[in-house]
Every structure is written in C-alpha cells, then in structure tokens.
Amino acid sequence: MTSPLRILLTNNTLALRAGSELFLSDVAQGLLCRGHLPVAYSTTLGDLGEELQQKTIPVIDDLNALQEPPDVIHAQHHLEAMSAMLHFPETPVVHYCHGWLPWQERPVVFPNIVTYVAVDDLCRERLLTTPGIASEQVRTLYNFVDLKRYQPRAPLPEQPQSALIFSNQASDQNYAGLIRAACRARGIERVDLIGQSSGNVQSRPEELLPQYDVVFAKARCALEAMAVGCAVVVTERYGVGGLVTSQNMQQLRRLNFGVRTMQAASLTEASLVDALSGYNAADAAAVSEWIRQEADLEQYLDQLELLYQGAVQQSQDESVSPDSKFRAAANYLQELAPLVKRQAAVEQRAAGFEQRAQLLEQQLQQMQSRLQERQTEHEQTAHEYAEFRGSIAGRLALKLQRMRLWLTGFVTRD
C-alpha cells in the first residue's frame, strides 16, 4: 500500500473468544503489522477487547471517540455496521457475512457498501438471496489460519491415542459424552475438552493442539487443528460432517467446515465411530499440507488490502446521494422493527412469567408456613395425648398394685 489506511472494524462483541471476534483480532493485528491503523468497535467489550488494547490497537464502544473519520469501514454484524455507516456517512464500506444462522449476520443494504464478502459458499448464498445486493458486489474469501502461530506438529501415530473436543458449544451436559463414548469404542482413552460452555477457555490453543491426534471441531477451530496436523472430525450440535480427508477437504473448505456440512449425519455415537474409523495418519498429513498452502493469513491480507483499496478508489470516483442513504437507513429500521417488537413481546411475556413465578413462590411459602403450623399443632397434640395416656396408665398401675397387696393380705382393712 502506498499509504496506511485507518480501518474501522465492527463486531457484535469483543468479549468472548468466538469465531468472528477472533477473525477480527487476527485481521486487525495483521493490518497493524503492515503499517495500517486499525480501530475495533463494539458496544460489548471484554477480555478480547483488552487483549487488542494491550497490542496497541484502539478499541472503542462509542463511535464519538473516533475523532477522525476512517478511510474504510470493515463492517461485521448489522447493528454495529449500520451505526458506523451512519456515523461516518462518507466512508466506503467492505461488509462481511460470517454465517447462515446467527441473527447478527443478517446482511445490511447501504449505498456506501462497495463490496460484500462471504467467508464460504453458504454465506455467499445468503448474500445473493438478499434483496438490494447485486451479484457483482459479492466476493468470497475463504477463511484463514495464522501459520506463524499454528506450527506443524510431529507426525501422527498409526493409531490415534488422544482426542480433543475443541468447541465453545460442547460440554459434558450435552454432546461431549457421545464423543467420549465413540472414542472409547475406537480405543482412544484420553479425551479432553476446551471452550466456553465447558468452562475451559484457552487463549493459546496453538500450544495445546499438537498434543492431540484427533480433534472434534467446526469452522475456525477445525481449520486451525488441520493446519497443525491433527486429524479432524467436523461436528457440533448440528450433526456430523465426518472426517476431513484429501478427497473431501476442498468441498468442506468451501463450506467453512460449517453447518451445511454437518447435515451429512446425525450426531450419534455410531456416526462418530464411523467418522473415526477413517483415521489415516498419512492422509491427515496431506490435508494439513494443503490447508497450509491454501489458508495462509498473509495471503488473505493481500486480498483484503486490495478490497480496501478498491473501495476507497470507488468512493473517490463515484458519489452517493444523501437521499439514498436516508432511504437505506429507513428501510433498515423498517426491517428491524419486527425483530425489535418480537423482542419486546418476548420480554413482556418473560416479565409476566416472572410475576407468576413470584406469585407461586409466595403461595408456596404460605403453604409451607401453614404446613409448619399444622405440624407444630400435631406435635403438641401428640405430646398432650402422650401425657394424658401416661397419667391414666400411672393411676391404673397404682390401683393394680394396691389391689395385689390387698389380695395377698398385706393391706389392713380399716
């Protein structure tokens, strides 16, 4: 690049170590190393935002903090993206779609968006089926791995001896048990688990992955494990995509080892055992070599810089009318309104359930209080009855004793 660009990158959160958050983190750090000026924006900050700050990348949760307009907006997630585009209405935009399912990945239509980027073929379909997005605006850039961090491991053994469940969704309360059982069936005794739901979040997975022969993961996690040289089974709660092999790796990569690939089989112990049965150390090495050639972060950044440069150039050559921006903002609010209203209805219902729960709790406490009173009364009655029976028995015993003495002549009659 002839001169550094100030790039505003938006995301739904910068708190958890999840897919789009870590994507933004890697891209921002890579851009910084190339002399650019990345700024990360989200209304929800946390540990990941603090990490970026420590690496001298500005992180903001208020767009008013950015006093100088960026040269380009790298937009991810519609709420933050639209906020940034309206705050900096003259700035060109490269807009990303990272997923088919998440609500925050809903594509935005705005005249400042020069290019839409899909991270896989399924996201491309989402963009191409969104009214207002022209096909010539859509590019597909398949995901990447930071190869400097994820170094190759030693060759895999002929038979797998260890496995890792690498997922923010997996825990021993859901499908991790199925994976453990499948591994035991294939003679794999060591099965570990990392990720958000399990409470075992790891900030440096590149140091852990070389310890495992098989990794159960999807999307970014799967890609990183393959880059290291692990055999990877694509799976999560959606289903089982199977073992990544040299025969299916290109097809699975085009779908980012994601949700569509996991329609191949239901998530069962049998389907996981079937996936593990295809383990082949030499083939896993071939997969890893191909991934390292195709998914290098540095090559990705080369393409991204060209997109940024093209967006800046096009914004200089073409002007966008203010009216078109206002209409786009109005259309966005109009489309967002049903979501907000549904959320309001959900919150109203939740408030009603909470009130009912509080009322039931009060009624339960009253019933417990009454039960305690009845129990106390019962215990008192039982005690009095016992005393009563005791007094009768005592008097009868005394009379019987006197009668015995009288009958035996030891009592003198007056």
CSV table of C-alpha atoms in Angstrom, one decimal:
chain,number,residue,atom,x,y,z
A,1,MET,CA,0.0,0.0,0.0
A,2,THR,CA,1.3,3.5,-0.8
A,3,SER,CA,-0.1,4.9,2.4
A,4,PRO,CA,-1.5,3.5,5.6
A,5,LEU,CA,-5.3,3.3,5.9
A,6,ARG,CA,-7.3,4.0,9.0
A,7,ILE,CA,-9.7,1.0,9.1
A,8,LEU,CA,-12.7,0.8,11.5
A,9,LEU,CA,-13.6,-2.9,12.1
A,10,THR,CA,-17.0,-3.5,13.7
A,11,ASN,CA,-18.3,-6.6,15.5
A,12,ASN,CA,-21.2,-7.7,17.7
A,13,THR,CA,-19.0,-8.3,20.7
A,14,LEU,CA,-15.3,-8.1,21.6
A,15,ALA,CA,-15.7,-10.1,24.8
A,16,LEU,CA,-15.7,-13.9,24.1
A,17,ARG,CA,-13.2,-15.9,22.2
A,18,ALA,CA,-15.5,-16.9,19.4
A,19,GLY,CA,-15.3,-17.1,15.6
A,20,SER,CA,-15.9,-13.5,14.3
A,21,GLU,CA,-14.2,-12.0,17.3
A,22,LEU,CA,-11.0,-13.9,16.7
A,23,PHE,CA,-11.3,-13.3,13.0
A,24,LEU,CA,-11.3,-9.5,13.7
A,25,SER,CA,-8.5,-9.9,16.2
A,26,ASP,CA,-6.2,-11.7,13.7
A,27,VAL,CA,-7.1,-9.3,10.8
A,28,ALA,CA,-6.5,-6.2,13.0
A,29,GLN,CA,-3.2,-7.4,14.2
A,30,GLY,CA,-2.1,-8.4,10.7
A,31,LEU,CA,-3.1,-4.9,9.4
A,32,LEU,CA,-1.2,-3.2,12.2
A,33,CYS,CA,1.9,-5.2,11.2
A,34,ARG,CA,1.5,-3.9,7.7
A,35,GLY,CA,1.5,-0.3,8.8
A,36,HIS,CA,-2.2,0.3,8.8
A,37,LEU,CA,-4.3,1.9,11.6
A,38,PRO,CA,-7.0,-0.5,12.7
A,39,VAL,CA,-9.6,0.6,15.2
A,40,ALA,CA,-12.0,-2.0,16.7
A,41,TYR,CA,-15.6,-1.1,17.6
A,42,SER,CA,-18.3,-2.9,19.5
A,43,THR,CA,-20.8,-2.0,22.1
A,44,THR,CA,-19.9,-5.1,24.1
A,45,LEU,CA,-16.3,-5.3,25.3
A,46,GLY,CA,-14.5,-7.8,27.4
A,47,ASP,CA,-11.3,-9.8,27.6
A,48,LEU,CA,-10.6,-9.9,23.8
A,49,GLY,CA,-11.0,-6.1,23.6
A,50,GLU,CA,-8.5,-5.8,26.4
A,51,GLU,CA,-6.1,-8.0,24.6
A,52,LEU,CA,-6.3,-5.9,21.5
A,53,GLN,CA,-5.7,-2.7,23.5
A,54,GLN,CA,-2.6,-4.3,25.0
A,55,LYS,CA,-1.4,-4.9,21.5
A,56,THR,CA,-1.8,-1.1,20.8
A,57,ILE,CA,-5.0,-1.5,18.7
A,58,PRO,CA,-7.6,1.1,19.8
A,59,VAL,CA,-10.9,-0.4,21.0
A,60,ILE,CA,-14.0,1.7,21.4
A,61,ASP,CA,-17.6,1.2,22.4
A,62,ASP,CA,-18.6,4.8,21.4
A,63,LEU,CA,-18.1,6.0,17.8
A,64,ASN,CA,-17.9,9.6,19.1
A,65,ALA,CA,-14.5,8.6,20.5
A,66,LEU,CA,-13.1,8.3,16.9
A,67,GLN,CA,-12.4,11.9,16.1
A,68,GLU,CA,-11.0,11.3,12.6
A,69,PRO,CA,-13.2,9.5,10.0
A,70,PRO,CA,-11.8,6.2,8.9
A,71,ASP,CA,-10.7,5.6,5.3
A,72,VAL,CA,-12.7,2.4,5.1
A,73,ILE,CA,-15.1,0.5,7.3
A,74,HIS,CA,-14.7,-3.2,7.6
A,75,ALA,CA,-18.3,-4.0,8.7
A,76,GLN,CA,-19.3,-7.1,10.6
A,77,HIS,CA,-22.8,-7.6,12.1
A,78,HIS,CA,-25.7,-5.4,11.2
A,79,LEU,CA,-26.3,-3.2,14.3
A,80,GLU,CA,-22.7,-2.2,14.7
A,81,ALA,CA,-22.2,-1.9,11.0
A,82,MET,CA,-25.2,0.4,10.4
A,83,SER,CA,-24.2,2.5,13.4
A,84,ALA,CA,-20.7,3.0,11.9
A,85,MET,CA,-22.0,3.7,8.4
A,86,LEU,CA,-24.5,6.4,9.6
A,87,HIS,CA,-21.9,8.0,11.9
A,88,PHE,CA,-19.4,8.2,9.1
A,89,PRO,CA,-21.7,8.6,6.0
A,90,GLU,CA,-18.9,9.4,3.6
A,91,THR,CA,-16.7,6.4,4.3
A,92,PRO,CA,-16.7,3.4,1.9
A,93,VAL,CA,-17.5,0.0,3.3
A,94,VAL,CA,-16.5,-3.6,2.9
A,95,HIS,CA,-19.2,-5.7,4.5
A,96,TYR,CA,-18.7,-9.3,5.8
A,97,CYS,CA,-21.1,-12.2,6.2
A,98,HIS,CA,-19.7,-14.9,8.6
A,99,GLY,CA,-22.7,-17.1,9.0
A,100,TRP,CA,-26.0,-18.5,7.7
A,101,LEU,CA,-27.8,-18.8,11.0
A,102,PRO,CA,-26.9,-16.0,13.5
A,103,TRP,CA,-29.3,-13.1,13.7
A,104,GLN,CA,-26.4,-10.6,13.9
A,105,GLU,CA,-25.1,-11.9,10.5
A,106,ARG,CA,-28.2,-10.5,8.7
A,107,PRO,CA,-26.8,-8.6,5.6
A,108,VAL,CA,-27.3,-4.8,5.5
A,109,VAL,CA,-28.1,-2.9,2.3
A,110,PHE,CA,-26.5,0.5,2.2
A,111,PRO,CA,-25.2,2.6,-0.7
A,112,ASN,CA,-21.7,3.1,0.8
A,113,ILE,CA,-21.1,-0.7,0.8
A,114,VAL,CA,-18.8,-1.3,-2.2
A,115,THR,CA,-18.1,-5.0,-1.6
A,116,TYR,CA,-19.8,-7.8,0.3
A,117,VAL,CA,-17.5,-10.6,1.4
A,118,ALA,CA,-18.7,-14.1,2.1
A,119,VAL,CA,-16.5,-16.4,4.2
A,120,ASP,CA,-17.9,-19.5,2.4
A,121,ASP,CA,-20.3,-20.6,-0.3
A,122,LEU,CA,-23.2,-20.8,2.1
A,123,CYS,CA,-22.7,-17.2,3.2
A,124,ARG,CA,-22.5,-16.3,-0.5
A,125,GLU,CA,-26.0,-17.8,-1.0
A,126,ARG,CA,-27.3,-15.7,1.9
A,127,LEU,CA,-25.9,-12.5,0.3
A,128,LEU,CA,-27.1,-13.4,-3.2
A,129,THR,CA,-30.7,-14.0,-1.8
A,130,THR,CA,-30.8,-10.7,0.0
A,131,PRO,CA,-32.8,-8.0,-2.0
A,132,GLY,CA,-30.7,-5.0,-2.9
A,133,ILE,CA,-27.4,-6.8,-3.1
A,134,ALA,CA,-26.0,-7.1,-6.7
A,135,SER,CA,-24.1,-10.3,-7.6
A,136,GLU,CA,-21.1,-8.2,-8.9
A,137,GLN,CA,-20.7,-6.8,-5.4
A,138,VAL,CA,-20.2,-10.2,-3.8
A,139,ARG,CA,-16.8,-11.8,-3.2
A,140,THR,CA,-15.9,-15.0,-1.5
A,141,LEU,CA,-12.7,-15.1,0.7
A,142,TYR,CA,-12.4,-18.5,2.4
A,143,ASN,CA,-11.2,-18.4,5.9
A,144,PHE,CA,-7.5,-18.3,7.0
A,145,VAL,CA,-5.1,-19.5,9.7
A,146,ASP,CA,-2.2,-17.6,11.2
A,147,LEU,CA,0.5,-20.1,10.2
A,148,LYS,CA,3.1,-18.3,12.4
A,149,ARG,CA,1.1,-19.3,15.5
A,150,TYR,CA,-0.1,-22.7,14.3
A,151,GLN,CA,3.1,-24.6,13.6
A,152,PRO,CA,3.1,-28.2,12.3
A,153,ARG,CA,3.1,-31.0,15.0
A,154,ALA,CA,5.1,-34.2,14.9
A,155,PRO,CA,3.8,-37.0,12.6
A,156,LEU,CA,0.6,-38.6,13.8
A,157,PRO,CA,0.7,-42.2,15.1
A,158,GLU,CA,-0.7,-45.0,13.1
A,159,GLN,CA,-3.5,-45.4,15.6
A,160,PRO,CA,-4.9,-42.4,17.5
A,161,GLN,CA,-4.2,-42.2,21.2
A,162,SER,CA,-5.7,-38.8,22.2
A,163,ALA,CA,-8.5,-36.6,21.2
A,164,LEU,CA,-9.7,-33.0,21.8
A,165,ILE,CA,-13.2,-31.6,21.7
A,166,PHE,CA,-12.5,-28.0,20.5
A,167,SER,CA,-15.8,-26.1,20.7
A,168,ASN,CA,-17.5,-23.2,22.5
A,169,GLN,CA,-20.7,-25.2,22.5
A,170,ALA,CA,-19.6,-28.6,23.8
A,171,SER,CA,-19.9,-29.7,27.4
A,172,ASP,CA,-20.4,-32.8,29.4
A,173,GLN,CA,-24.0,-31.7,29.8
A,174,ASN,CA,-24.7,-32.1,26.0
A,175,TYR,CA,-22.9,-34.0,23.3
A,176,ALA,CA,-19.4,-34.3,24.7
A,177,GLY,CA,-20.4,-37.7,26.3
A,178,LEU,CA,-21.3,-39.1,22.8
A,179,ILE,CA,-17.8,-38.1,21.6
A,180,ARG,CA,-16.1,-39.7,24.6
A,181,ALA,CA,-18.1,-42.9,24.1
A,182,ALA,CA,-17.2,-43.0,20.4
A,183,CYS,CA,-13.5,-42.5,21.3
A,184,ARG,CA,-13.6,-45.3,23.8
A,185,ALA,CA,-15.1,-47.6,21.2
A,186,ARG,CA,-12.1,-46.9,19.0
A,187,GLY,CA,-9.6,-47.3,21.8
A,188,ILE,CA,-8.9,-43.6,22.5
A,189,GLU,CA,-8.9,-43.2,26.2
A,190,ARG,CA,-7.7,-39.6,26.6
A,191,VAL,CA,-10.4,-37.1,25.5
A,192,ASP,CA,-10.1,-33.5,26.7
A,193,LEU,CA,-12.5,-30.6,26.2
A,194,ILE,CA,-11.8,-26.9,25.8
A,195,GLY,CA,-14.2,-24.0,25.0
A,196,GLN,CA,-16.7,-21.6,26.5
A,197,SER,CA,-19.5,-23.9,27.6
A,198,SER,CA,-17.1,-26.3,29.3
A,199,GLY,CA,-15.6,-23.5,31.4
A,200,ASN,CA,-12.2,-24.3,30.0
A,201,VAL,CA,-11.3,-21.3,27.7
A,202,GLN,CA,-7.8,-21.4,26.3
A,203,SER,CA,-6.3,-18.2,24.9
A,204,ARG,CA,-3.4,-20.1,23.2
A,205,PRO,CA,-4.9,-23.2,21.6
A,206,GLU,CA,-1.9,-23.4,19.3
A,207,GLU,CA,0.1,-24.7,22.3
A,208,LEU,CA,-2.4,-27.4,23.0
A,209,LEU,CA,-3.4,-28.8,19.6
A,210,PRO,CA,0.0,-30.5,19.0
A,211,GLN,CA,-0.8,-32.8,22.0
A,212,TYR,CA,-3.8,-34.4,20.3
A,213,ASP,CA,-4.1,-36.9,17.4
A,214,VAL,CA,-7.8,-36.3,16.7
A,215,VAL,CA,-9.8,-33.0,17.1
A,216,PHE,CA,-13.6,-32.7,17.0
A,217,ALA,CA,-14.4,-29.2,15.8
A,218,LYS,CA,-16.0,-27.0,13.2
A,219,ALA,CA,-15.2,-23.8,11.2
A,220,ARG,CA,-12.3,-21.9,12.5
A,221,CYS,CA,-11.4,-24.4,15.2
A,222,ALA,CA,-11.3,-27.2,12.6
A,223,LEU,CA,-9.1,-25.2,10.3
A,224,GLU,CA,-6.6,-24.4,13.0
A,225,ALA,CA,-6.4,-28.1,14.0
A,226,MET,CA,-5.8,-29.2,10.4
A,227,ALA,CA,-3.1,-26.6,10.0
A,228,VAL,CA,-1.3,-28.1,13.0
A,229,GLY,CA,-1.6,-31.6,11.5
A,230,CYS,CA,-4.3,-33.2,13.6
A,231,ALA,CA,-7.0,-35.5,12.1
A,232,VAL,CA,-10.2,-33.5,12.3
A,233,VAL,CA,-13.8,-34.7,12.6
A,234,VAL,CA,-16.2,-31.9,11.7
A,235,THR,CA,-19.0,-31.9,14.3
A,236,GLU,CA,-21.1,-29.9,16.7
A,237,ARG,CA,-24.7,-29.9,17.9
A,238,TYR,CA,-26.0,-29.7,14.3
A,239,GLY,CA,-24.6,-33.1,13.3
A,240,VAL,CA,-21.5,-34.8,12.0
A,241,GLY,CA,-19.7,-33.7,8.8
A,242,GLY,CA,-17.3,-36.6,9.0
A,243,LEU,CA,-13.5,-36.9,9.0
A,244,VAL,CA,-11.7,-34.4,6.8
A,245,THR,CA,-9.8,-36.3,4.1
A,246,SER,CA,-7.8,-35.4,1.0
A,247,GLN,CA,-10.9,-36.5,-1.0
A,248,ASN,CA,-13.4,-34.1,0.7
A,249,MET,CA,-11.2,-31.3,2.0
A,250,GLN,CA,-11.8,-28.8,-0.8
A,251,GLN,CA,-15.6,-29.3,-0.7
A,252,LEU,CA,-15.7,-28.9,3.1
A,253,ARG,CA,-13.4,-25.8,3.0
A,254,ARG,CA,-15.8,-24.1,0.5
A,255,LEU,CA,-18.4,-24.5,3.3
A,256,ASN,CA,-16.0,-23.4,6.0
A,257,PHE,CA,-16.4,-26.8,7.7
A,258,GLY,CA,-19.7,-25.4,9.0
A,259,VAL,CA,-23.3,-26.0,9.5
A,260,ARG,CA,-24.2,-27.3,6.0
A,261,THR,CA,-21.5,-29.9,6.1
A,262,MET,CA,-22.9,-31.3,9.3
A,263,GLN,CA,-26.2,-32.3,7.6
A,264,ALA,CA,-24.3,-35.4,6.4
A,265,ALA,CA,-25.1,-37.4,9.5
A,266,SER,CA,-27.0,-37.1,12.8
A,267,LEU,CA,-25.0,-36.6,16.0
A,268,THR,CA,-24.9,-40.1,17.4
A,269,GLU,CA,-22.2,-42.3,18.8
A,270,ALA,CA,-22.5,-44.6,15.8
A,271,SER,CA,-21.9,-41.7,13.3
A,272,LEU,CA,-18.9,-40.5,15.3
A,273,VAL,CA,-17.4,-44.0,15.4
A,274,ASP,CA,-17.9,-44.3,11.7
A,275,ALA,CA,-16.0,-41.0,11.2
A,276,LEU,CA,-13.2,-42.2,13.4
A,277,SER,CA,-12.9,-45.4,11.5
A,278,GLY,CA,-11.5,-43.5,8.6
A,279,TYR,CA,-8.5,-42.2,10.5
A,280,ASN,CA,-5.3,-42.3,8.4
A,281,ALA,CA,-2.2,-40.6,9.6
A,282,ALA,CA,-0.7,-40.1,6.1
A,283,ASP,CA,-3.9,-38.7,4.7
A,284,ALA,CA,-4.2,-36.3,7.6
A,285,ALA,CA,-0.7,-35.0,6.9
A,286,ALA,CA,-1.7,-34.4,3.2
A,287,VAL,CA,-4.8,-32.4,4.4
A,288,SER,CA,-2.6,-30.3,6.7
A,289,GLU,CA,-0.1,-29.6,3.9
A,290,TRP,CA,-2.9,-28.4,1.6
A,291,ILE,CA,-4.5,-26.2,4.3
A,292,ARG,CA,-1.2,-24.6,5.0
A,293,GLN,CA,-0.8,-23.8,1.3
A,294,GLU,CA,-4.4,-22.5,0.8
A,295,ALA,CA,-5.3,-20.8,4.1
A,296,ASP,CA,-2.3,-18.5,4.9
A,297,LEU,CA,-3.3,-15.3,6.8
A,298,GLU,CA,-0.7,-13.3,4.9
A,299,GLN,CA,-2.2,-14.3,1.5
A,300,TYR,CA,-5.6,-13.4,2.9
A,301,LEU,CA,-4.4,-9.9,4.0
A,302,ASP,CA,-3.0,-9.3,0.5
A,303,GLN,CA,-6.6,-9.8,-0.9
A,304,LEU,CA,-8.2,-7.8,1.8
A,305,GLU,CA,-5.9,-4.8,1.2
A,306,LEU,CA,-6.9,-4.9,-2.5
A,307,LEU,CA,-10.6,-4.8,-1.4
A,308,TYR,CA,-10.0,-1.8,0.9
A,309,GLN,CA,-8.0,0.0,-1.8
A,310,GLY,CA,-10.7,-0.7,-4.4
A,311,ALA,CA,-13.4,0.6,-2.0
A,312,VAL,CA,-11.5,3.8,-1.3
A,313,GLN,CA,-10.9,4.4,-5.0
A,314,GLN,CA,-14.5,3.8,-6.0
A,315,SER,CA,-15.7,6.2,-3.3
A,316,GLN,CA,-13.5,8.8,-4.8
A,317,ASP,CA,-14.7,8.2,-8.3
A,318,GLU,CA,-18.4,7.9,-7.5
A,319,SER,CA,-20.7,10.0,-5.3
A,320,VAL,CA,-23.6,8.7,-3.3
A,321,SER,CA,-26.7,11.0,-2.8
A,322,PRO,CA,-27.7,11.7,0.8
A,323,ASP,CA,-31.3,10.8,0.0
A,324,SER,CA,-30.3,7.2,-0.9
A,325,LYS,CA,-28.5,6.9,2.4
A,326,PHE,CA,-31.6,8.1,4.3
A,327,ARG,CA,-33.8,5.7,2.4
A,328,ALA,CA,-31.4,2.8,3.1
A,329,ALA,CA,-31.4,3.7,6.8
A,330,ALA,CA,-35.3,3.9,6.8
A,331,ASN,CA,-35.5,0.6,5.1
A,332,TYR,CA,-33.2,-0.9,7.7
A,333,LEU,CA,-35.2,0.4,10.6
A,334,GLN,CA,-38.4,-0.8,8.9
A,335,GLU,CA,-36.9,-4.3,8.5
A,336,LEU,CA,-35.5,-4.2,12.0
A,337,ALA,CA,-38.8,-3.2,13.6
A,338,PRO,CA,-40.4,-6.6,13.6
A,339,LEU,CA,-37.3,-8.1,15.3
A,340,VAL,CA,-37.4,-5.4,18.0
A,341,LYS,CA,-41.1,-5.7,18.5
A,342,ARG,CA,-40.8,-9.5,18.8
A,343,GLN,CA,-38.1,-9.0,21.3
A,344,ALA,CA,-40.3,-6.6,23.2
A,345,ALA,CA,-43.1,-9.1,23.2
A,346,VAL,CA,-40.7,-11.8,24.5
A,347,GLU,CA,-39.6,-9.5,27.3
A,348,GLN,CA,-43.2,-8.7,28.1
A,349,ARG,CA,-44.0,-12.4,28.3
A,350,ALA,CA,-40.9,-13.0,30.3
A,351,ALA,CA,-42.0,-10.3,32.8
A,352,GLY,CA,-45.4,-12.0,33.0
A,353,PHE,CA,-43.8,-15.4,33.7
A,354,GLU,CA,-41.6,-13.7,36.3
A,355,GLN,CA,-44.6,-12.2,38.1
A,356,ARG,CA,-46.4,-15.6,38.0
A,357,ALA,CA,-43.2,-17.2,39.4
A,358,GLN,CA,-43.1,-14.7,42.2
A,359,LEU,CA,-46.8,-15.3,43.0
A,360,LEU,CA,-46.3,-19.0,43.0
A,361,GLU,CA,-43.3,-18.6,45.3
A,362,GLN,CA,-45.3,-16.5,47.7
A,363,GLN,CA,-48.1,-19.1,47.6
A,364,LEU,CA,-45.6,-21.9,48.2
A,365,GLN,CA,-44.1,-20.0,51.2
A,366,GLN,CA,-47.6,-19.5,52.6
A,367,MET,CA,-48.4,-23.2,52.2
A,368,GLN,CA,-45.1,-24.2,53.8
A,369,SER,CA,-45.9,-21.8,56.7
A,370,ARG,CA,-49.3,-23.4,57.1
A,371,LEU,CA,-47.8,-26.8,57.0
A,372,GLN,CA,-45.3,-25.9,59.6
A,373,GLU,CA,-48.2,-24.6,61.8
A,374,ARG,CA,-50.1,-27.8,61.3
A,375,GLN,CA,-47.0,-29.9,62.1
A,376,THR,CA,-46.5,-27.9,65.3
A,377,GLU,CA,-50.1,-28.4,66.3
A,378,HIS,CA,-49.9,-32.1,65.6
A,379,GLU,CA,-46.7,-32.4,67.6
A,380,GLN,CA,-48.4,-30.5,70.5
A,381,THR,CA,-51.5,-32.7,70.4
A,382,ALA,CA,-49.4,-35.9,70.3
A,383,HIS,CA,-47.4,-34.7,73.3
A,384,GLU,CA,-50.6,-33.9,75.3
A,385,TYR,CA,-52.1,-37.2,74.3
A,386,ALA,CA,-49.0,-39.0,75.4
A,387,GLU,CA,-49.1,-37.2,78.7
A,388,PHE,CA,-52.7,-38.0,79.0
A,389,ARG,CA,-52.2,-41.6,78.4
A,390,GLY,CA,-49.3,-41.6,80.7
A,391,SER,CA,-51.3,-40.2,83.6
A,392,ILE,CA,-54.1,-42.8,83.1
A,393,ALA,CA,-51.6,-45.6,82.9
A,394,GLY,CA,-49.9,-44.4,86.1
A,395,ARG,CA,-53.2,-44.3,88.0
A,396,LEU,CA,-54.2,-47.7,86.8
A,397,ALA,CA,-50.8,-49.1,87.7
A,398,LEU,CA,-51.1,-47.7,91.3
A,399,LYS,CA,-54.6,-49.1,91.7
A,400,LEU,CA,-53.5,-52.5,90.5
A,401,GLN,CA,-50.6,-52.5,92.9
A,402,ARG,CA,-52.9,-51.7,95.8
A,403,MET,CA,-55.3,-54.4,94.7
A,404,ARG,CA,-52.5,-57.0,94.6
A,405,LEU,CA,-51.4,-56.0,98.1
A,406,TRP,CA,-55.0,-56.2,99.3
A,407,LEU,CA,-55.5,-59.6,97.9
A,408,THR,CA,-52.4,-61.0,99.4
A,409,GLY,CA,-53.3,-59.7,102.8
A,410,PHE,CA,-50.7,-57.1,103.1
A,411,VAL,CA,-53.2,-54.4,103.3
A,412,THR,CA,-55.1,-54.0,106.6
A,413,ARG,CA,-58.7,-53.0,106.2
A,414,ASP,CA,-59.9,-50.2,108.4
